[in-house]
Amino acid sequence: MSAPLADRMRPQTLDEVVGQRHLIGKGAVLRRIVESGQIPNMIFYGPSGIGKTTVARIIAQSAGKQLFKLNGTTASTADIKDIVAQTNTLGGLGGILLYLDEIQYLNKKQQQTLLEFIENGSITLISSTTENPYFYVYNAILSRSTVFEFQPVTPEDVAAAVKRAFTFLEGERGVKLDIEEGVIEHICLSCGGDVRKSLNAVELCVLSAGEGPEGSVRVTLDDAKAISQRSAMRYDRDADEHYDILSAFQKSIRGSDPDAAVHYLARLLTAGDLLSPCRRMLVTAAEDIGLAYPQAIAIVKACVDAALQLGLPEARIPLTEAVILLATAPKSNSAIMAIDAAMSDIKKGGVGEIPAYLKDGHYAGAQKMGRAKGYVYPHVKKNHWYDQQYLPDPIKDKKYYAFGDNKTEQAAFQYWQAVKGGERKE
């Protein structure tokens, strides 16, 4: 069985790698490091299919060291020790470079074993991971490595790889390809920045192609669409992409951009994730709209309940209504600012004894202990308010809530200014 197309035409130099110009373009930092000949310990982080393994292999091959390769899904502690043992052989005199793919799958003990040999200089490590290394890689290894983040490849850059792949297959199979207009563009747009995925689509298009004019092989747009459908979006409910989309979703609502908010909602729903946007919208209604439009959370809750009862695809309708409502509503974060300030004070010890007249007086003996004595019931006073101290003495002058500058909170501010601004009303 032949190797995948992505392996058969894998780039051999940095100039042949598609994308990642911010790292390996002329004058870019990673390229300068490689050209210096002094290879540090490095971690390549980013989604699959964008060149991490390819770049690591090119660097390893140019390093002048004995190269070993391991995969975190199958490597054992014994495998690591066997490689380190090669430092005492003739081949290891120039140094050993270990390329470790998917380092996040090594357990803590394995990573600690690896650390020992990184620290004493026995090996140079180049590792790659699709997961955020700051969550999954042992801190001591992180502190001794430089992390380089790889980005999804743009459709424009993918186009070069797709065209080269069709040309490669023409030569490999000895046929003339008749490629329908729009095929290359569709593959580039549908691969979601994953070069490997785009090359797999190219190979499948050729394998499934029918006869074309004058003995050629016809690659149609319909075939390309069938092969690459629903492949454009990266999404994993337990990985960075999930939280990045949710973060962009809430920030778009907070920023009052309904178009962006609907876009990110669509990405979540297209991935079949119904619960995450529901929860995030309820949080956003309280955190970012808050008292500027207090009814928002009740409306969003109704939309969320309707969506959960309907299920997808109909759930998209009430959720979109809720998202647009939130994005176009006035904004206030006065409530969250108030509670966060109060909790911060409490954690710092800003508590104090509750005034005796505020304590519970509904039990035998409470009066003898001075509980609830002197409390004034505000509802018997004018405007249902009486000027008395509610905070403990040590923090009696603390102010946690500041009225927002929106219409609703300003109306409340004006009301209480009129009530509290005069003399005490008996």
Tab-separated table of C-alpha atoms in Angstrom:
chain	number	residue	atom	x	y	z
A	1	MET	CA	0.000	0.000	0.000
A	2	SER	CA	1.496	3.340	-1.057
A	3	ALA	CA	2.118	6.165	1.374
A	4	PRO	CA	-0.364	9.077	1.450
A	5	LEU	CA	0.194	11.772	-1.138
A	6	ALA	CA	1.223	14.253	1.564
A	7	ASP	CA	4.131	11.948	2.474
A	8	ARG	CA	5.086	11.120	-1.123
A	9	MET	CA	5.507	14.802	-1.989
A	10	ARG	CA	6.694	16.074	1.393
A	11	PRO	CA	8.860	19.227	1.078
A	12	GLN	CA	12.602	18.777	1.476
A	13	THR	CA	13.548	22.412	2.174
A	14	LEU	CA	11.997	25.274	4.143
A	15	ASP	CA	11.349	27.135	0.887
A	16	GLU	CA	9.084	24.313	-0.287
A	17	VAL	CA	6.915	24.399	2.842
A	18	VAL	CA	3.467	25.934	2.309
A	19	GLY	CA	2.567	28.768	4.685
A	20	GLN	CA	4.172	29.630	8.049
A	21	ARG	CA	5.990	32.614	6.518
A	22	HIS	CA	5.900	34.287	9.936
A	23	LEU	CA	8.242	31.550	11.161
A	24	ILE	CA	10.246	30.285	8.178
A	25	GLY	CA	10.029	33.066	5.595
A	26	LYS	CA	13.151	34.967	4.599
A	27	GLY	CA	14.462	36.723	7.704
A	28	ALA	CA	11.869	35.129	10.043
A	29	VAL	CA	13.025	34.124	13.503
A	30	LEU	CA	12.808	30.324	13.189
A	31	ARG	CA	14.584	30.383	9.839
A	32	ARG	CA	17.409	32.478	11.323
A	33	ILE	CA	17.765	29.989	14.174
A	34	VAL	CA	18.004	27.080	11.723
A	35	GLU	CA	20.523	28.905	9.554
A	36	SER	CA	22.685	29.606	12.607
A	37	GLY	CA	23.286	25.881	13.007
A	38	GLN	CA	22.657	26.073	16.764
A	39	ILE	CA	19.388	24.222	17.290
A	40	PRO	CA	17.712	24.821	20.678
A	41	ASN	CA	15.013	22.667	22.260
A	42	MET	CA	11.759	23.596	20.509
A	43	ILE	CA	8.049	22.846	20.693
A	44	PHE	CA	5.908	23.327	17.587
A	45	TYR	CA	2.278	23.985	18.453
A	46	GLY	CA	-0.699	24.177	16.107
A	47	PRO	CA	-3.509	22.206	14.441
A	48	SER	CA	-2.771	19.151	12.358
A	49	GLY	CA	-1.824	19.238	8.705
A	50	ILE	CA	-0.094	22.634	8.611
A	51	GLY	CA	3.567	21.672	8.429
A	52	LYS	CA	4.806	21.100	11.993
A	53	THR	CA	6.174	17.642	11.307
A	54	THR	CA	7.581	18.661	7.928
A	55	VAL	CA	9.465	21.659	9.332
A	56	ALA	CA	10.765	19.601	12.261
A	57	ARG	CA	12.101	16.925	9.921
A	58	ILE	CA	13.789	19.469	7.657
A	59	ILE	CA	15.469	21.099	10.668
A	60	ALA	CA	16.518	17.745	12.082
A	61	GLN	CA	18.018	16.633	8.774
A	62	SER	CA	20.005	19.864	8.475
A	63	ALA	CA	21.272	19.874	12.062
A	64	GLY	CA	24.259	17.582	11.553
A	65	LYS	CA	23.167	15.422	14.465
A	66	GLN	CA	22.075	11.811	14.615
A	67	LEU	CA	18.307	11.892	14.170
A	68	PHE	CA	15.808	9.746	16.073
A	69	LYS	CA	12.030	9.912	15.851
A	70	LEU	CA	9.372	8.945	18.377
A	71	ASN	CA	5.623	9.386	18.566
A	72	GLY	CA	4.069	10.248	21.920
A	73	THR	CA	1.174	7.852	21.329
A	74	THR	CA	3.457	4.806	21.293
A	75	ALA	CA	6.742	5.871	22.915
A	76	SER	CA	7.799	4.390	26.245
A	77	THR	CA	10.354	5.439	28.850
A	78	ALA	CA	12.545	2.585	27.631
A	79	ASP	CA	12.433	4.006	24.087
A	80	ILE	CA	13.712	7.355	25.364
A	81	LYS	CA	16.521	5.703	27.353
A	82	ASP	CA	17.515	3.577	24.345
A	83	ILE	CA	17.947	6.732	22.282
A	84	VAL	CA	19.999	8.453	24.973
A	85	ALA	CA	22.238	5.386	25.138
A	86	GLN	CA	23.299	6.172	21.566
A	87	THR	CA	25.312	9.154	22.858
A	88	ASN	CA	28.054	6.696	23.726
A	89	THR	CA	28.248	5.313	20.197
A	90	LEU	CA	30.257	6.565	17.228
A	91	GLY	CA	27.112	7.867	15.523
A	92	GLY	CA	26.155	9.911	18.550
A	93	LEU	CA	29.428	11.797	18.913
A	94	GLY	CA	28.072	14.787	16.979
A	95	GLY	CA	25.026	14.931	19.214
A	96	ILE	CA	21.547	13.469	19.113
A	97	LEU	CA	18.405	15.215	17.964
A	98	LEU	CA	15.127	13.647	19.025
A	99	TYR	CA	12.050	14.525	17.020
A	100	LEU	CA	9.043	13.723	19.209
A	101	ASP	CA	5.634	13.996	17.567
A	102	GLU	CA	2.508	14.472	19.756
A	103	ILE	CA	4.443	15.099	22.968
A	104	GLN	CA	1.179	15.733	24.835
A	105	TYR	CA	0.570	11.975	24.955
A	106	LEU	CA	3.618	11.337	27.131
A	107	ASN	CA	2.669	10.992	30.774
A	108	LYS	CA	4.339	13.049	33.499
A	109	LYS	CA	6.859	10.346	34.371
A	110	GLN	CA	7.908	9.984	30.740
A	111	GLN	CA	8.245	13.748	30.376
A	112	GLN	CA	10.363	13.888	33.557
A	113	THR	CA	12.643	11.198	32.122
A	114	LEU	CA	12.978	13.258	28.963
A	115	LEU	CA	13.754	16.348	31.028
A	116	GLU	CA	16.744	14.681	32.679
A	117	PHE	CA	18.459	14.207	29.339
A	118	ILE	CA	17.523	17.647	28.041
A	119	GLU	CA	19.082	19.241	31.124
A	120	ASN	CA	22.402	17.423	30.835
A	121	GLY	CA	22.614	18.110	27.106
A	122	SER	CA	22.453	14.467	26.046
A	123	ILE	CA	19.804	15.286	23.449
A	124	THR	CA	18.281	18.214	21.620
A	125	LEU	CA	14.503	17.997	21.498
A	126	ILE	CA	12.171	19.126	18.747
A	127	SER	CA	8.601	18.185	19.600
A	128	SER	CA	5.231	18.934	18.066
A	129	THR	CA	1.743	19.022	19.515
A	130	THR	CA	-1.790	19.855	18.438
A	131	GLU	CA	-2.723	20.725	22.030
A	132	ASN	CA	-1.812	23.887	23.906
A	133	PRO	CA	1.618	23.057	25.378
A	134	TYR	CA	1.021	25.350	28.342
A	135	PHE	CA	-1.724	22.930	29.431
A	136	TYR	CA	-0.233	19.583	28.448
A	137	VAL	CA	3.564	19.804	28.567
A	138	TYR	CA	5.510	19.533	31.823
A	139	ASN	CA	6.498	23.021	33.031
A	140	ALA	CA	10.166	22.156	33.386
A	141	ILE	CA	10.323	21.090	29.735
A	142	LEU	CA	8.469	24.248	28.692
A	143	SER	CA	10.966	26.427	30.548
A	144	ARG	CA	13.833	24.799	28.638
A	145	SER	CA	12.168	25.004	25.228
A	146	THR	CA	11.086	27.697	22.808
A	147	VAL	CA	7.450	27.422	21.719
A	148	PHE	CA	6.618	28.316	18.109
A	149	GLU	CA	2.953	28.574	17.162
A	150	PHE	CA	2.023	27.397	13.668
A	151	GLN	CA	-1.005	28.992	12.004
A	152	PRO	CA	-3.650	27.496	9.670
A	153	VAL	CA	-2.554	28.012	6.083
A	154	THR	CA	-4.458	30.558	3.994
A	155	PRO	CA	-6.443	29.361	0.933
A	156	GLU	CA	-4.053	31.336	-1.261
A	157	ASP	CA	-1.058	29.419	0.093
A	158	VAL	CA	-2.899	26.104	-0.055
A	159	ALA	CA	-3.576	26.709	-3.772
A	160	ALA	CA	0.130	26.349	-4.561
A	161	ALA	CA	0.239	22.951	-2.822
A	162	VAL	CA	-2.970	21.777	-4.529
A	163	LYS	CA	-1.691	22.718	-7.995
A	164	ARG	CA	1.626	21.008	-7.291
A	165	ALA	CA	-0.252	17.906	-6.115
A	166	PHE	CA	-2.261	17.642	-9.332
A	167	THR	CA	0.956	18.037	-11.353
A	168	PHE	CA	2.688	15.429	-9.178
A	169	LEU	CA	-0.137	12.924	-9.731
A	170	GLU	CA	-0.116	13.544	-13.461
A	171	GLY	CA	3.522	12.507	-13.570
A	172	GLU	CA	3.140	9.659	-11.101
A	173	ARG	CA	0.134	8.118	-12.859
A	174	GLY	CA	1.178	9.014	-16.375
A	175	VAL	CA	-2.137	10.645	-17.269
A	176	LYS	CA	-3.376	14.039	-18.375
A	177	LEU	CA	-5.762	15.625	-15.880
A	178	ASP	CA	-8.665	17.720	-17.132
A	179	ILE	CA	-9.562	19.780	-14.048
A	180	GLU	CA	-12.911	21.548	-14.119
A	181	GLU	CA	-12.938	25.237	-13.248
A	182	GLY	CA	-13.509	25.858	-9.548
A	183	VAL	CA	-12.070	22.539	-8.318
A	184	ILE	CA	-8.821	23.976	-6.983
A	185	GLU	CA	-10.570	26.957	-5.371
A	186	HIS	CA	-13.133	24.712	-3.683
A	187	ILE	CA	-10.504	22.364	-2.242
A	188	CYS	CA	-8.514	25.322	-0.929
A	189	LEU	CA	-11.528	26.885	0.762
A	190	SER	CA	-12.917	23.658	2.191
A	191	CYS	CA	-9.770	22.292	3.809
A	192	GLY	CA	-9.818	24.771	6.709
A	193	GLY	CA	-6.131	25.633	6.395
A	194	ASP	CA	-5.097	21.952	6.627
A	195	VAL	CA	-2.646	21.242	3.801
A	196	ARG	CA	-2.675	17.494	4.414
A	197	LYS	CA	-6.445	17.457	4.151
A	198	SER	CA	-6.300	19.360	0.865
A	199	LEU	CA	-3.767	16.891	-0.585
A	200	ASN	CA	-5.928	13.954	0.514
A	201	ALA	CA	-8.841	15.589	-1.311
A	202	VAL	CA	-6.711	15.990	-4.446
A	203	GLU	CA	-5.741	12.319	-4.426
A	204	LEU	CA	-9.333	11.186	-3.894
A	205	CYS	CA	-10.504	13.436	-6.709
A	206	VAL	CA	-8.013	11.810	-9.064
A	207	LEU	CA	-8.766	8.269	-7.879
A	208	SER	CA	-12.504	8.792	-8.417
A	209	ALA	CA	-12.187	10.717	-11.682
A	210	GLY	CA	-13.887	9.539	-14.867
A	211	GLU	CA	-12.793	9.724	-18.459
A	212	GLY	CA	-12.277	13.116	-20.054
A	213	PRO	CA	-11.734	14.303	-23.621
A	214	GLU	CA	-8.873	12.879	-25.695
A	215	GLY	CA	-7.942	10.203	-23.190
A	216	SER	CA	-7.619	12.567	-20.248
A	217	VAL	CA	-8.978	12.040	-16.742
A	218	ARG	CA	-11.774	14.448	-15.791
A	219	VAL	CA	-11.805	15.943	-12.260
A	220	THR	CA	-15.186	17.585	-11.674
A	221	LEU	CA	-16.318	20.230	-9.217
A	222	ASP	CA	-19.200	18.000	-8.086
A	223	ASP	CA	-16.729	15.279	-7.131
A	224	ALA	CA	-14.564	17.785	-5.273
A	225	LYS	CA	-17.595	19.021	-3.325
A	226	ALA	CA	-18.651	15.485	-2.435
A	227	ILE	CA	-15.173	14.559	-1.239
A	228	SER	CA	-14.459	17.698	0.787
A	229	GLN	CA	-17.896	18.486	2.235
A	230	ARG	CA	-18.002	19.852	5.819
A	231	SER	CA	-14.218	19.774	6.070
A	232	ALA	CA	-13.569	23.517	6.263
A	233	MET	CA	-14.102	23.962	9.969
A	234	ARG	CA	-11.766	22.917	12.755
A	235	TYR	CA	-13.598	22.094	15.965
A	236	ASP	CA	-12.918	19.957	18.984
A	237	ARG	CA	-15.090	20.412	22.068
A	238	ASP	CA	-12.176	19.720	24.400
A	239	ALA	CA	-9.439	21.677	22.631
A	240	ASP	CA	-8.344	25.266	22.074
A	241	GLU	CA	-10.525	25.833	19.011
A	242	HIS	CA	-13.663	25.269	21.088
A	243	TYR	CA	-12.718	27.884	23.656
A	244	ASP	CA	-11.390	30.286	21.022
A	245	ILE	CA	-14.737	30.260	19.224
A	246	LEU	CA	-16.667	30.747	22.462
A	247	SER	CA	-14.354	33.599	23.422
A	248	ALA	CA	-14.844	35.281	20.046
A	249	PHE	CA	-18.585	34.664	20.331
A	250	GLN	CA	-18.917	36.470	23.663
A	251	LYS	CA	-16.530	39.260	22.713
A	252	SER	CA	-18.484	39.898	19.506
A	253	ILE	CA	-21.708	40.250	21.514
A	254	ARG	CA	-19.935	42.462	24.047
A	255	GLY	CA	-18.579	44.528	21.162
A	256	SER	CA	-22.126	44.954	19.751
A	257	ASP	CA	-21.311	43.275	16.420
A	258	PRO	CA	-24.360	41.152	15.517
A	259	ASP	CA	-22.809	39.872	12.271
A	260	ALA	CA	-19.723	38.456	13.973
A	261	ALA	CA	-21.831	37.079	16.829
A	262	VAL	CA	-24.121	35.235	14.386
A	263	HIS	CA	-21.054	33.939	12.519
A	264	TYR	CA	-19.558	32.349	15.630
A	265	LEU	CA	-22.939	30.973	16.655
A	266	ALA	CA	-23.161	29.355	13.221
A	267	ARG	CA	-19.749	27.746	13.677
A	268	LEU	CA	-20.812	26.241	16.987
A	269	LEU	CA	-24.152	24.993	15.676
A	270	THR	CA	-22.650	23.626	12.461
A	271	ALA	CA	-20.381	21.517	14.651
A	272	GLY	CA	-23.482	20.224	16.436
A	273	ASP	CA	-22.657	22.046	19.675
A	274	LEU	CA	-25.947	23.303	21.080
A	275	LEU	CA	-25.210	23.491	24.798
A	276	SER	CA	-22.096	25.678	24.731
A	277	PRO	CA	-23.667	28.727	23.038
A	278	CYS	CA	-26.748	28.431	25.267
A	279	ARG	CA	-24.659	28.629	28.404
A	280	ARG	CA	-22.444	31.377	27.037
A	281	MET	CA	-25.432	33.534	26.054
A	282	LEU	CA	-26.904	33.304	29.555
A	283	VAL	CA	-23.557	34.357	31.005
A	284	THR	CA	-23.274	37.206	28.498
A	285	ALA	CA	-26.773	38.480	29.245
A	286	ALA	CA	-25.800	38.878	32.900
A	287	GLU	CA	-22.170	39.920	32.475
A	288	ASP	CA	-22.210	42.265	29.494
A	289	ILE	CA	-25.779	43.523	29.084
A	290	GLY	CA	-26.675	43.374	32.742
A	291	LEU	CA	-28.637	46.242	34.231
A	292	ALA	CA	-28.622	48.238	31.001
A	293	TYR	CA	-31.409	45.908	29.838
A	294	PRO	CA	-32.405	43.658	32.776
A	295	GLN	CA	-35.086	41.879	30.737
A	296	ALA	CA	-32.412	40.445	28.428
A	297	ILE	CA	-31.599	37.465	30.626
A	298	ALA	CA	-35.278	36.473	30.869
A	299	ILE	CA	-35.660	36.696	27.088
A	300	VAL	CA	-32.452	34.741	26.494
A	301	LYS	CA	-33.554	32.080	28.990
A	302	ALA	CA	-36.821	31.701	27.072
A	303	CYS	CA	-34.935	31.381	23.777
A	304	VAL	CA	-32.511	28.859	25.280
A	305	ASP	CA	-35.377	26.772	26.704
A	306	ALA	CA	-37.096	26.824	23.313
A	307	ALA	CA	-33.881	25.817	21.550
A	308	LEU	CA	-33.242	22.896	23.894
A	309	GLN	CA	-36.819	21.654	23.418
A	310	LEU	CA	-36.661	22.038	19.647
A	311	GLY	CA	-33.182	20.671	19.073
A	312	LEU	CA	-31.211	21.273	15.899
A	313	PRO	CA	-31.749	22.445	13.225
A	314	GLU	CA	-34.790	24.459	14.427
A	315	ALA	CA	-32.931	25.565	17.567
A	316	ARG	CA	-30.860	27.903	15.417
A	317	ILE	CA	-33.852	30.281	15.077
A	318	PRO	CA	-34.520	31.260	18.723
A	319	LEU	CA	-30.790	31.255	19.443
A	320	THR	CA	-30.119	33.649	16.575
A	321	GLU	CA	-32.883	35.928	17.864
A	322	ALA	CA	-31.270	35.892	21.298
A	323	VAL	CA	-27.793	36.582	19.907
A	324	ILE	CA	-28.964	39.538	17.828
A	325	LEU	CA	-30.901	40.903	20.805
A	326	LEU	CA	-27.803	40.704	23.003
A	327	ALA	CA	-25.469	42.160	20.409
A	328	THR	CA	-27.717	45.148	19.728
A	329	ALA	CA	-28.762	45.750	23.352
A	330	PRO	CA	-27.195	48.523	25.477
A	331	LYS	CA	-24.280	47.257	27.551
A	332	SER	CA	-23.356	47.456	31.229
A	333	ASN	CA	-20.890	45.496	33.326
A	334	SER	CA	-21.718	47.351	36.554
A	335	ALA	CA	-23.090	44.224	38.264
A	336	ILE	CA	-20.062	42.025	37.666
A	337	MET	CA	-17.735	44.862	38.625
A	338	ALA	CA	-19.631	45.279	41.905
A	339	ILE	CA	-19.592	41.614	42.909
A	340	ASP	CA	-15.957	41.110	41.866
A	341	ALA	CA	-14.882	44.120	43.930
A	342	ALA	CA	-16.822	42.875	46.954
A	343	MET	CA	-15.418	39.345	46.674
A	344	SER	CA	-11.907	40.736	46.289
A	345	ASP	CA	-12.290	42.695	49.534
A	346	ILE	CA	-13.624	39.646	51.355
A	347	LYS	CA	-10.667	37.525	50.225
A	348	LYS	CA	-8.365	40.220	51.589
A	349	GLY	CA	-10.095	40.103	54.968
A	350	GLY	CA	-12.465	43.019	54.494
A	351	VAL	CA	-15.378	41.509	56.405
A	352	GLY	CA	-16.172	42.911	59.849
A	353	GLU	CA	-18.967	42.180	62.300
A	354	ILE	CA	-22.513	42.534	61.019
A	355	PRO	CA	-24.271	45.439	62.794
A	356	ALA	CA	-26.353	44.051	65.665
A	357	TYR	CA	-29.610	45.601	64.413
A	358	LEU	CA	-29.251	43.693	61.120
A	359	LYS	CA	-28.844	40.301	62.764
A	360	ASP	CA	-31.636	37.756	62.936
A	361	GLY	CA	-34.074	38.473	65.761
A	362	HIS	CA	-36.587	35.681	65.141
A	363	TYR	CA	-35.723	33.385	68.028
A	364	ALA	CA	-36.091	33.309	71.795
A	365	GLY	CA	-33.450	35.322	73.553
A	366	ALA	CA	-32.498	37.384	70.506
A	367	GLN	CA	-33.643	40.616	72.135
A	368	LYS	CA	-31.605	39.916	75.278
A	369	MET	CA	-28.529	39.552	73.076
A	370	GLY	CA	-29.283	42.817	71.312
A	371	ARG	CA	-30.144	41.139	68.036
A	372	ALA	CA	-32.264	43.234	65.637
A	373	LYS	CA	-32.588	45.946	68.268
A	374	GLY	CA	-32.781	49.415	66.690
A	375	TYR	CA	-33.502	48.223	63.183
A	376	VAL	CA	-35.816	50.541	61.213
A	377	TYR	CA	-38.147	48.902	58.709
A	378	PRO	CA	-37.735	51.025	55.522
A	379	HIS	CA	-41.220	50.314	54.142
A	380	VAL	CA	-42.865	52.422	56.847
A	381	LYS	CA	-40.850	55.446	55.768
A	382	LYS	CA	-41.349	57.843	52.900
A	383	ASN	CA	-40.155	56.424	49.569
A	384	HIS	CA	-39.565	53.120	51.393
A	385	TRP	CA	-36.094	54.239	52.483
A	386	TYR	CA	-34.388	55.097	55.772
A	387	ASP	CA	-30.802	56.220	56.203
A	388	GLN	CA	-29.127	53.551	58.279
A	389	GLN	CA	-25.812	51.704	58.038
A	390	TYR	CA	-25.842	48.250	56.473
A	391	LEU	CA	-22.140	47.461	55.963
A	392	PRO	CA	-19.923	46.344	58.855
A	393	ASP	CA	-18.046	49.166	60.616
A	394	PRO	CA	-14.591	48.478	59.114
A	395	ILE	CA	-15.935	48.905	55.579
A	396	LYS	CA	-18.944	51.118	56.213
A	397	ASP	CA	-17.937	53.652	53.542
A	398	LYS	CA	-17.110	51.142	50.824
A	399	LYS	CA	-18.746	51.618	47.404
A	400	TYR	CA	-18.955	48.588	45.163
A	401	TYR	CA	-21.700	49.511	42.722
A	402	ALA	CA	-21.383	52.419	40.310
A	403	PHE	CA	-24.415	53.260	38.185
A	404	GLY	CA	-23.810	52.590	34.520
A	405	ASP	CA	-24.166	55.350	31.947
A	406	ASN	CA	-27.106	53.672	30.185
A	407	LYS	CA	-30.704	54.868	30.260
A	408	THR	CA	-31.995	52.278	32.717
A	409	GLU	CA	-29.303	52.697	35.357
A	410	GLN	CA	-29.248	56.460	34.983
A	411	ALA	CA	-32.995	56.543	35.630
A	412	ALA	CA	-32.395	54.587	38.854
A	413	PHE	CA	-29.529	56.916	39.727
A	414	GLN	CA	-31.696	60.002	39.307
A	415	TYR	CA	-34.452	58.435	41.411
A	416	TRP	CA	-32.158	57.609	44.317
A	417	GLN	CA	-30.420	60.956	44.069
A	418	ALA	CA	-33.797	62.595	44.633
A	419	VAL	CA	-34.663	60.228	47.495
A	420	LYS	CA	-31.319	60.112	49.280
A	421	GLY	CA	-30.141	63.588	48.464
A	422	GLY	CA	-32.397	65.338	50.995
A	423	GLU	CA	-32.612	65.173	54.739
A	424	ARG	CA	-33.537	61.973	56.528
A	425	LYS	CA	-37.302	61.486	56.306
A	426	GLU	CA	-38.935	60.161	59.483
